Each structure stands twice: as C-alpha cells, then as structure tokens.
XYZ file of C-alpha atoms in Angstrom:
128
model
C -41.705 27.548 43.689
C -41.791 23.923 43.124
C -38.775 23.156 41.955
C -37.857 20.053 44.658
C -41.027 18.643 43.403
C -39.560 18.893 40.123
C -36.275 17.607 41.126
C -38.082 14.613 42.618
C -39.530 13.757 39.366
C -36.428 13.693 37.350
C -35.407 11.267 39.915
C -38.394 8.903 39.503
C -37.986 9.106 36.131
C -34.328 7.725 35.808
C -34.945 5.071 38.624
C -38.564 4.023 37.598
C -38.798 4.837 33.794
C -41.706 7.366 34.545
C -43.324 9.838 33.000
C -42.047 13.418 34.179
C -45.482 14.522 33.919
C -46.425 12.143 36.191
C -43.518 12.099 38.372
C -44.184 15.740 38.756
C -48.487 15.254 39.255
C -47.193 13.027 42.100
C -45.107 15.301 44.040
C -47.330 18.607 43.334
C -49.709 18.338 46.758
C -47.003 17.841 48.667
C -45.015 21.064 47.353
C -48.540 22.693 47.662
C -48.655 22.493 51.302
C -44.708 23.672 51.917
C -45.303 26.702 49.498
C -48.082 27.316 51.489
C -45.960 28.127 54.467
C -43.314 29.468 52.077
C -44.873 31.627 49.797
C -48.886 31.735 51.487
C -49.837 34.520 49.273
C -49.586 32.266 45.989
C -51.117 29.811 47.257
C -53.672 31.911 48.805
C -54.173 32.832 44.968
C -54.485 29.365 43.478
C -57.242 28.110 46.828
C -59.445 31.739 46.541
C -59.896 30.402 42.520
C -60.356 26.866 43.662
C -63.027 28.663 45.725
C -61.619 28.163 48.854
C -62.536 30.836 51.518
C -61.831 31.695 55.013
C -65.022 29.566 56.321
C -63.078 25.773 55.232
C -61.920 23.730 58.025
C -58.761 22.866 56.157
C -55.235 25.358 55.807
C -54.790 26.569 52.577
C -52.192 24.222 51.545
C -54.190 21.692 52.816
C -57.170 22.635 50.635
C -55.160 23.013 47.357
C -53.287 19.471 48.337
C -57.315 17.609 48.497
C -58.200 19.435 45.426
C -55.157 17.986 43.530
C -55.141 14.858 44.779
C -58.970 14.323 43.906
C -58.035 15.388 40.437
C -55.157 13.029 40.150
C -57.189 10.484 41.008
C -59.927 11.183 38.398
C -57.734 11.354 35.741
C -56.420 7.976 36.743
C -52.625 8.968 37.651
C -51.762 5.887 39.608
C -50.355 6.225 42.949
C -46.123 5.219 43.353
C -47.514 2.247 45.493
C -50.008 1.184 42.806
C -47.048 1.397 39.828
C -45.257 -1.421 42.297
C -42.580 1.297 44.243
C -42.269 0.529 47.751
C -41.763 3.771 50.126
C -38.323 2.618 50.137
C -37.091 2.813 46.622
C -39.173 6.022 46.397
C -37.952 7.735 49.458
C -34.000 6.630 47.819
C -34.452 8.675 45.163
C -34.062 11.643 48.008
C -30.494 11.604 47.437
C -30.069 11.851 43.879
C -33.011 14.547 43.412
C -30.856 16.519 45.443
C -27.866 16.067 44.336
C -28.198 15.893 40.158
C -30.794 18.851 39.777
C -28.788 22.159 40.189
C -31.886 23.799 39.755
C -33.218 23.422 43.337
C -31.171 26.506 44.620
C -34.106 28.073 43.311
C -36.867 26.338 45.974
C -38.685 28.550 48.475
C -37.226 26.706 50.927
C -33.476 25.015 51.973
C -33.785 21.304 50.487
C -31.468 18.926 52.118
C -31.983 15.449 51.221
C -33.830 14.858 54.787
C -35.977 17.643 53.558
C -36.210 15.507 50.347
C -36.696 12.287 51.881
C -39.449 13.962 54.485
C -41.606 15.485 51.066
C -41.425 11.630 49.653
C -42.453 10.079 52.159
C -45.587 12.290 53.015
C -46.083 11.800 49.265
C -46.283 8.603 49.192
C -48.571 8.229 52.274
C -50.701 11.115 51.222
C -51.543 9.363 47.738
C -51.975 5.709 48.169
C-alpha cells in the first residue's frame, strides 16, 4: 500500500540525484497516516508491535508516522530541506511521480497529482 510514496521517490531521485532508499524513508510517515485511513487494519498491525495501544493520545497513523520519523532522524536521514530542496522543487516533482510510475494504479487510494502534491508537502513540513 505505499506505492505513491514509492512513486514519489523515483521522482526525487531523477530530479535530486537521491538515494531511492532515502527518497522512499522520506515519504514513508506520510503514506503511514493515509494507509491508516485506507487500510486501518495494517496499520493497526504495524502500531500494536510498535506497542501502541488504545490508551495513546495519538491516531494510529499518527503513532506509526512519530515512530518513523524519530527513527529517521536517529539514523541521520537528512530532511529534503536540510539536502538544500525548497518545498517548491519538492512539491514539482508531484507531477512526474504521477505521471512516469504506472505502478500507482495499485495505491489504496485515487492519486491525482493534487493528491501527490498534498502528501509532499505534509512531507516536507512534517520532517524538517
């Protein structure tokens, strides 16, 4: 189910030279929180090992999203503002992640490129 995520990282890769990997690290918190309202029971699955339970202040998606971010962070994956990519050129890459990745047919949910641009930019504000 995260196959726009995925889509977004090819993109990042042919405009910024980056890593896939890295590309796709970036985008996974984001997809987190839309499978969460796509597909809760996965998710559900991936927060109850995280040890998330029904006591947290925080949606499931939510949860999940902190979890990865914090881990990012630790293992130094650098944030698309702190690799020198403004919103801008990230949230431009909306277009092409849509349009050059066949593949995202397959998402949980109906990716436009609004949808596309929307997921970038609470990416990039998410993980500064």
């Amino acid at each position: 189910g995260v196959h726009f995520g995925h889509a977004a990282a090819h993109e990042f890769g042919i405009q910024f030279h980056m890593p896939h990997g890295v590309g796709c690290a970036l985008t996974l918190p984001e997809v987190v929180c839309v499978a969460a309202e796509a597909m809760p029971d996965r998710v559900e699955n991936i927060a109850a090992v995280l040890g998330y339970t029904d006591k947290d202040e925080l949606s499931v998606g939510n949860y999940v999203k902190n979890i990865l971010m914090d881990l990012m962070k630790r293992v130094g994956i650098k944030s698309l503002k702190e690799q020198g990519i403004s919103m801008e050129q990230a949230v431009h890459c909306a277009k092409g992640a849509v349009e050059k990745n066949a593949f995202i047919a397959a998402a949980p949910i109906e990716v436009t490129i609004p949808v596309m641009e929307d997921l970038i930019t609470r990416m990039y504000k998410a993980y500064e």
